[in-house]
PDB file of C-alpha atoms in Angstrom:
ATOM      1  CA  MET A   1       4.692   4.364 -21.826  1.00 37.00           C
ATOM      2  CA  ILE A   2       1.475   2.243 -21.245  1.00 36.00           C
ATOM      3  CA  ALA A   3       1.974   1.434 -18.446  1.00 35.00           C
ATOM      4  CA  VAL A   4       2.894   5.206 -17.113  1.00 33.00           C
ATOM      5  CA  LEU A   5      -0.855   5.755 -19.106  1.00 31.00           C
ATOM      6  CA  ALA A   6      -2.216   2.996 -16.869  1.00 32.00           C
ATOM      7  CA  LEU A   7      -1.116   4.140 -13.846  1.00 32.00           C
ATOM      8  CA  LEU A   8      -2.538   7.466 -14.396  1.00 34.00           C
ATOM      9  CA  ALA A   9      -5.458   6.338 -15.660  1.00 34.00           C
ATOM     10  CA  THR A  10      -6.560   4.789 -11.986  1.00 31.00           C
ATOM     11  CA  PRO A  11      -8.570   6.481  -9.521  1.00 35.00           C
ATOM     12  CA  ALA A  12      -6.111   5.513  -6.772  1.00 36.00           C
ATOM     13  CA  ALA A  13      -3.102   7.205  -8.480  1.00 38.00           C
ATOM     14  CA  ALA A  14      -3.115  10.931  -7.506  1.00 45.00           C
ATOM     15  CA  GLY A  15      -0.364  11.839  -9.037  1.00 44.00           C
ATOM     16  CA  TRP A  16       3.598  10.831 -10.634  1.00 43.00           C
ATOM     17  CA  THR A  17       6.111  13.192 -10.377  1.00 44.00           C
ATOM     18  CA  LEU A  18       8.922  13.742 -12.568  1.00 41.00           C
ATOM     19  CA  PRO A  19      11.520  15.906 -11.624  1.00 43.00           C
ATOM     20  CA  CYS A  20      12.754  19.025 -13.609  1.00 44.00           C
ATOM     21  CA  LEU A  21      16.165  18.585 -15.119  1.00 43.00           C
ATOM     22  CA  PHE A  22      17.451  21.623 -14.036  1.00 45.00           C
ATOM     23  CA  GLY A  23      16.449  20.937 -10.435  1.00 48.00           C
ATOM     24  CA  GLY A  24      14.492  22.889  -7.775  1.00 49.00           C
ATOM     25  CA  CYS A  25      11.259  22.267  -9.402  1.00 52.00           C
ATOM     26  CA  SER A  26       9.126  18.664 -10.241  1.00 49.00           C
ATOM     27  CA  ILE A  27       6.534  17.885 -12.886  1.00 52.00           C
ATOM     28  CA  THR A  28       3.357  16.007 -11.650  1.00 55.00           C
ATOM     29  CA  LEU A  29       1.005  14.365 -13.980  1.00 63.00           C
ATOM     30  CA  VAL A  30      -2.439  13.453 -12.017  1.00 62.00           C
ATOM     31  CA  SER A  31      -4.920  11.079 -12.703  1.00 74.00           C
ATOM     32  CA  PRO A  32      -8.876  13.029 -14.586  1.00 75.00           C
ATOM     33  CA  GLU A  33     -10.040  11.896 -11.141  1.00 77.00           C
ATOM     34  CA  TYR A  34      -7.749  13.893  -9.098  1.00 68.00           C
ATOM     35  CA  ALA A  35      -7.696  16.778 -11.554  1.00 71.00           C
ATOM     36  CA  ALA A  36     -11.551  17.173 -11.646  1.00 73.00           C
ATOM     37  CA  ARG A  37     -11.594  17.924  -7.645  1.00 80.00           C
ATOM     38  CA  PRO A  38     -12.174  20.853  -5.938  1.00 90.00           C
ATOM     39  CA  VAL A  39      -9.578  23.049  -4.335  1.00 90.00           C
ATOM     40  CA  LYS A  40      -9.977  22.753  -0.298  1.00 95.00           C
ATOM     41  CA  PRO A  41      -9.960  25.952   1.453  1.00 96.00           C
ATOM     42  CA  LEU A  42      -6.236  26.598   3.303  1.00 97.00           C
ATOM     43  CA  ASN A  43      -6.799  25.912   6.934  1.00 98.00           C
ATOM     44  CA  PRO A  44      -3.808  27.710   7.980  1.00 98.00           C
ATOM     45  CA  ASP A  45      -4.078  26.378  11.655  1.00 97.00           C
ATOM     46  CA  VAL A  46      -4.173  23.165   9.999  1.00 97.00           C
ATOM     47  CA  ALA A  47      -1.154  23.821   8.136  1.00 98.00           C
ATOM     48  CA  LEU A  48       0.811  24.986  11.085  1.00 98.00           C
ATOM     49  CA  ALA A  49       0.115  21.807  12.668  1.00 98.00           C
ATOM     50  CA  GLU A  50       1.175  19.781   9.630  1.00 97.00           C
ATOM     51  CA  ILE A  51       4.312  21.588   9.394  1.00 98.00           C
ATOM     52  CA  ASN A  52       5.159  20.890  12.928  1.00 98.00           C
ATOM     53  CA  ALA A  53       4.192  17.136  12.734  1.00 98.00           C
ATOM     54  CA  PHE A  54       6.605  17.192   9.650  1.00 97.00           C
ATOM     55  CA  ARG A  55       9.429  18.855  12.006  1.00 97.00           C
ATOM     56  CA  THR A  56       9.226  17.239  15.069  1.00 97.00           C
ATOM     57  CA  LYS A  57       9.269  14.160  13.115  1.00 96.00           C
ATOM     58  CA  TYR A  58      13.005  15.113  12.500  1.00 96.00           C
ATOM     59  CA  GLY A  59      13.624  16.584  15.813  1.00 96.00           C
ATOM     60  CA  TRP A  60      13.350  20.146  14.955  1.00 96.00           C
ATOM     61  CA  LYS A  61      11.556  22.475  17.322  1.00 96.00           C
ATOM     62  CA  PRO A  62       7.980  23.685  16.074  1.00 97.00           C
ATOM     63  CA  VAL A  63       7.316  26.943  14.416  1.00 98.00           C
ATOM     64  CA  VAL A  64       4.760  29.560  15.132  1.00 98.00           C
ATOM     65  CA  LEU A  65       1.939  31.151  12.495  1.00 98.00           C
ATOM     66  CA  ASP A  66       2.930  34.811  11.416  1.00 98.00           C
ATOM     67  CA  ALA A  67       0.371  37.049  10.282  1.00 98.00           C
ATOM     68  CA  ARG A  68       3.014  38.932   8.720  1.00 98.00           C
ATOM     69  CA  LEU A  69       4.793  35.972   6.839  1.00 98.00           C
ATOM     70  CA  SER A  70       0.993  34.952   5.821  1.00 98.00           C
ATOM     71  CA  GLN A  71       0.839  38.521   4.662  1.00 98.00           C
ATOM     72  CA  ALA A  72       4.111  38.096   2.451  1.00 97.00           C
ATOM     73  CA  ALA A  73       3.215  34.287   1.399  1.00 97.00           C
ATOM     74  CA  ALA A  74      -0.451  35.858   0.211  1.00 97.00           C
ATOM     75  CA  VAL A  75       1.480  38.588  -2.284  1.00 96.00           C
ATOM     76  CA  GLN A  76       3.400  35.874  -3.766  1.00 96.00           C
ATOM     77  CA  SER A  77       0.631  33.252  -4.601  1.00 96.00           C
ATOM     78  CA  LYS A  78      -1.752  36.470  -5.760  1.00 96.00           C
ATOM     79  CA  ALA A  79       1.184  37.215  -7.998  1.00 95.00           C
ATOM     80  CA  GLN A  80       1.587  33.656  -9.174  1.00 93.00           C
ATOM     81  CA  ALA A  81      -2.065  33.139  -9.458  1.00 94.00           C
ATOM     82  CA  GLY A  82      -2.365  36.287 -11.426  1.00 94.00           C
ATOM     83  CA  ARG A  83       0.805  34.990 -14.287  1.00 92.00           C
ATOM     84  CA  SER A  84      -0.624  31.388 -14.094  1.00 89.00           C
ATOM     85  CA  ARG A  85       2.896  30.503 -12.919  1.00 85.00           C
ATOM     86  CA  ILE A  86       4.917  29.624  -9.955  1.00 86.00           C
ATOM     87  CA  GLY A  87       8.153  31.242  -8.653  1.00 83.00           C
ATOM     88  CA  HIS A  88       9.965  32.934  -6.406  1.00 79.00           C
ATOM     89  CA  ASP A  89      10.291  36.965  -8.012  1.00 80.00           C
ATOM     90  CA  GLY A  90       7.246  38.976  -7.151  1.00 78.00           C
ATOM     91  CA  SER A  91       5.359  40.881  -9.821  1.00 77.00           C
ATOM     92  CA  ASP A  92       7.589  43.311  -9.338  1.00 85.00           C
ATOM     93  CA  GLY A  93      10.593  41.386  -9.241  1.00 84.00           C
ATOM     94  CA  SER A  94      11.134  41.158  -5.029  1.00 88.00           C
ATOM     95  CA  LYS A  95      12.009  38.196  -3.338  1.00 92.00           C
ATOM     96  CA  PRO A  96      11.321  36.532  -0.144  1.00 92.00           C
ATOM     97  CA  MET A  97      13.181  38.730   2.380  1.00 94.00           C
ATOM     98  CA  GLN A  98      11.985  41.757   0.889  1.00 95.00           C
ATOM     99  CA  ARG A  99       8.436  40.764   0.607  1.00 95.00           C
ATOM    100  CA  ALA A 100       8.604  39.637   4.342  1.00 96.00           C
ATOM    101  CA  ALA A 101      10.284  43.042   5.395  1.00 96.00           C
ATOM    102  CA  ARG A 102       7.597  44.798   3.240  1.00 96.00           C
ATOM    103  CA  ALA A 103       5.220  43.383   5.674  1.00 97.00           C
ATOM    104  CA  GLY A 104       7.115  44.091   8.813  1.00 97.00           C
ATOM    105  CA  PHE A 105       9.052  40.767   9.238  1.00 97.00           C
ATOM    106  CA  HIS A 106      12.380  41.700  10.337  1.00 95.00           C
ATOM    107  CA  ALA A 107      13.754  38.296   8.878  1.00 93.00           C
ATOM    108  CA  LYS A 108      17.470  37.420   9.265  1.00 96.00           C
ATOM    109  CA  ILE A 109      16.192  34.233   7.342  1.00 92.00           C
ATOM    110  CA  ALA A 110      13.265  34.360   5.024  1.00 94.00           C
ATOM    111  CA  SER A 111      13.041  31.241   2.503  1.00 94.00           C
ATOM    112  CA  GLU A 112       9.890  30.121   0.154  1.00 95.00           C
ATOM    113  CA  ASN A 113       8.036  27.005  -0.712  1.00 96.00           C
ATOM    114  CA  VAL A 114       5.582  27.426  -3.740  1.00 95.00           C
ATOM    115  CA  ALA A 115       3.568  25.109  -5.385  1.00 94.00           C
ATOM    116  CA  ALA A 116       1.164  25.138  -8.262  1.00 93.00           C
ATOM    117  CA  GLY A 117      -2.062  22.885  -8.989  1.00 92.00           C
ATOM    118  CA  GLN A 118      -2.330  20.584  -5.644  1.00 94.00           C
ATOM    119  CA  LYS A 119      -6.213  20.480  -4.161  1.00 95.00           C
ATOM    120  CA  SER A 120      -4.895  20.968  -0.639  1.00 96.00           C
ATOM    121  CA  PHE A 121      -2.510  22.286   1.742  1.00 97.00           C
ATOM    122  CA  SER A 122      -2.053  18.488   2.631  1.00 96.00           C
ATOM    123  CA  ASP A 123      -0.799  17.785  -1.084  1.00 95.00           C
ATOM    124  CA  ALA A 124       1.125  20.999  -1.508  1.00 95.00           C
ATOM    125  CA  ILE A 125       3.431  20.069   1.675  1.00 96.00           C
ATOM    126  CA  ARG A 126       3.382  16.342   0.460  1.00 94.00           C
ATOM    127  CA  SER A 127       5.184  17.685  -2.741  1.00 92.00           C
ATOM    128  CA  TRP A 128       7.772  19.880  -0.631  1.00 94.00           C
ATOM    129  CA  GLU A 129       8.552  16.871   1.597  1.00 94.00           C
ATOM    130  CA  GLU A 130       9.617  14.546  -1.374  1.00 91.00           C
ATOM    131  CA  SER A 131      11.533  17.755  -2.763  1.00 89.00           C
ATOM    132  CA  SER A 132      15.164  18.385  -1.511  1.00 90.00           C
ATOM    133  CA  GLY A 133      15.071  22.024  -1.599  1.00 91.00           C
ATOM    134  CA  HIS A 134      11.867  22.054  -0.400  1.00 93.00           C
ATOM    135  CA  ARG A 135      12.147  19.836   2.277  1.00 95.00           C
ATOM    136  CA  GLU A 136      15.874  22.013   3.296  1.00 95.00           C
ATOM    137  CA  ASN A 137      13.432  24.593   4.100  1.00 95.00           C
ATOM    138  CA  LEU A 138      10.648  22.959   6.067  1.00 97.00           C
ATOM    139  CA  LEU A 139      13.655  21.366   7.939  1.00 96.00           C
ATOM    140  CA  ARG A 140      16.086  24.503   8.400  1.00 96.00           C
ATOM    141  CA  PRO A 141      16.316  24.575  12.505  1.00 96.00           C
ATOM    142  CA  GLU A 142      16.667  28.342  12.854  1.00 96.00           C
ATOM    143  CA  VAL A 143      13.310  28.936  11.349  1.00 97.00           C
ATOM    144  CA  THR A 144      10.833  30.228  14.134  1.00 98.00           C
ATOM    145  CA  ALA A 145       7.588  31.481  12.095  1.00 98.00           C
ATOM    146  CA  ILE A 146       5.675  30.580   8.881  1.00 98.00           C
ATOM    147  CA  GLY A 147       2.914  32.162   6.354  1.00 98.00           C
ATOM    148  CA  VAL A 148       1.085  30.393   4.221  1.00 98.00           C
ATOM    149  CA  ALA A 149      -1.303  31.046   1.547  1.00 98.00           C
ATOM    150  CA  MET A 150      -3.514  30.025  -1.524  1.00 98.00           C
ATOM    151  CA  ALA A 151      -4.955  32.168  -4.323  1.00 97.00           C
ATOM    152  CA  LYS A 152      -6.712  30.523  -7.414  1.00 97.00           C
ATOM    153  CA  ASN A 153      -6.275  31.792 -11.051  1.00 95.00           C
ATOM    154  CA  GLU A 154      -8.909  32.480 -13.422  1.00 95.00           C
ATOM    155  CA  ASP A 155      -9.344  29.079 -14.014  1.00 93.00           C
ATOM    156  CA  GLY A 156      -9.631  27.933 -10.489  1.00 94.00           C
ATOM    157  CA  ARG A 157      -5.661  26.294 -10.103  1.00 94.00           C
ATOM    158  CA  ALA A 158      -4.376  26.828  -6.766  1.00 96.00           C
ATOM    159  CA  TYR A 159      -0.997  28.753  -6.250  1.00 96.00           C
ATOM    160  CA  TRP A 160      -0.191  27.702  -2.639  1.00 97.00           C
ATOM    161  CA  THR A 161       3.331  29.834  -0.739  1.00 97.00           C
ATOM    162  CA  LEU A 162       4.741  29.047   2.364  1.00 97.00           C
ATOM    163  CA  VAL A 163       7.041  31.618   3.701  1.00 97.00           C
ATOM    164  CA  LEU A 164       9.480  30.192   6.255  1.00 97.00           C
ATOM    165  CA  GLY A 165      11.572  32.980   8.450  1.00 97.00           C
ATOM    166  CA  ALA A 166      13.171  33.961  11.711  1.00 97.00           C
ATOM    167  CA  GLU A 167      14.024  37.583  12.933  1.00 96.00           C
TER     168      GLU A 167
END
């Protein structure tokens, strides 16, 4: 326990991740220095480049940024920020496929990665790359398009959403 606390107190340690007992999520403990950093604004083009670099590294085709999927992602990020809790259910009980359809994206596939508390999209994608279910979504070969969004709650905590889909 002392070693863990020492690790968290070092400026170089941005975080330490613990898996959830029931899968599908993780808990990340962060250093005070990381927690004090401001949230970097989302740049969708940079996010797309990061996702495509990750997919290309594993032999998958690049995807395109789709405004409709970004709209669906924005709805979910705002819903999460509004309740200060991550999850895949919308504020109205909707699922990713329904939100994509409402935005005009007629999906054969629609999956979603969500995260909270990361200070940049780069940090969010790094956490998804290290999580088996989120990684699977990032590397789905049939995915052709993505949408990204970030919203902050009243405390300034960032809620990130990535919607991956194919029509």
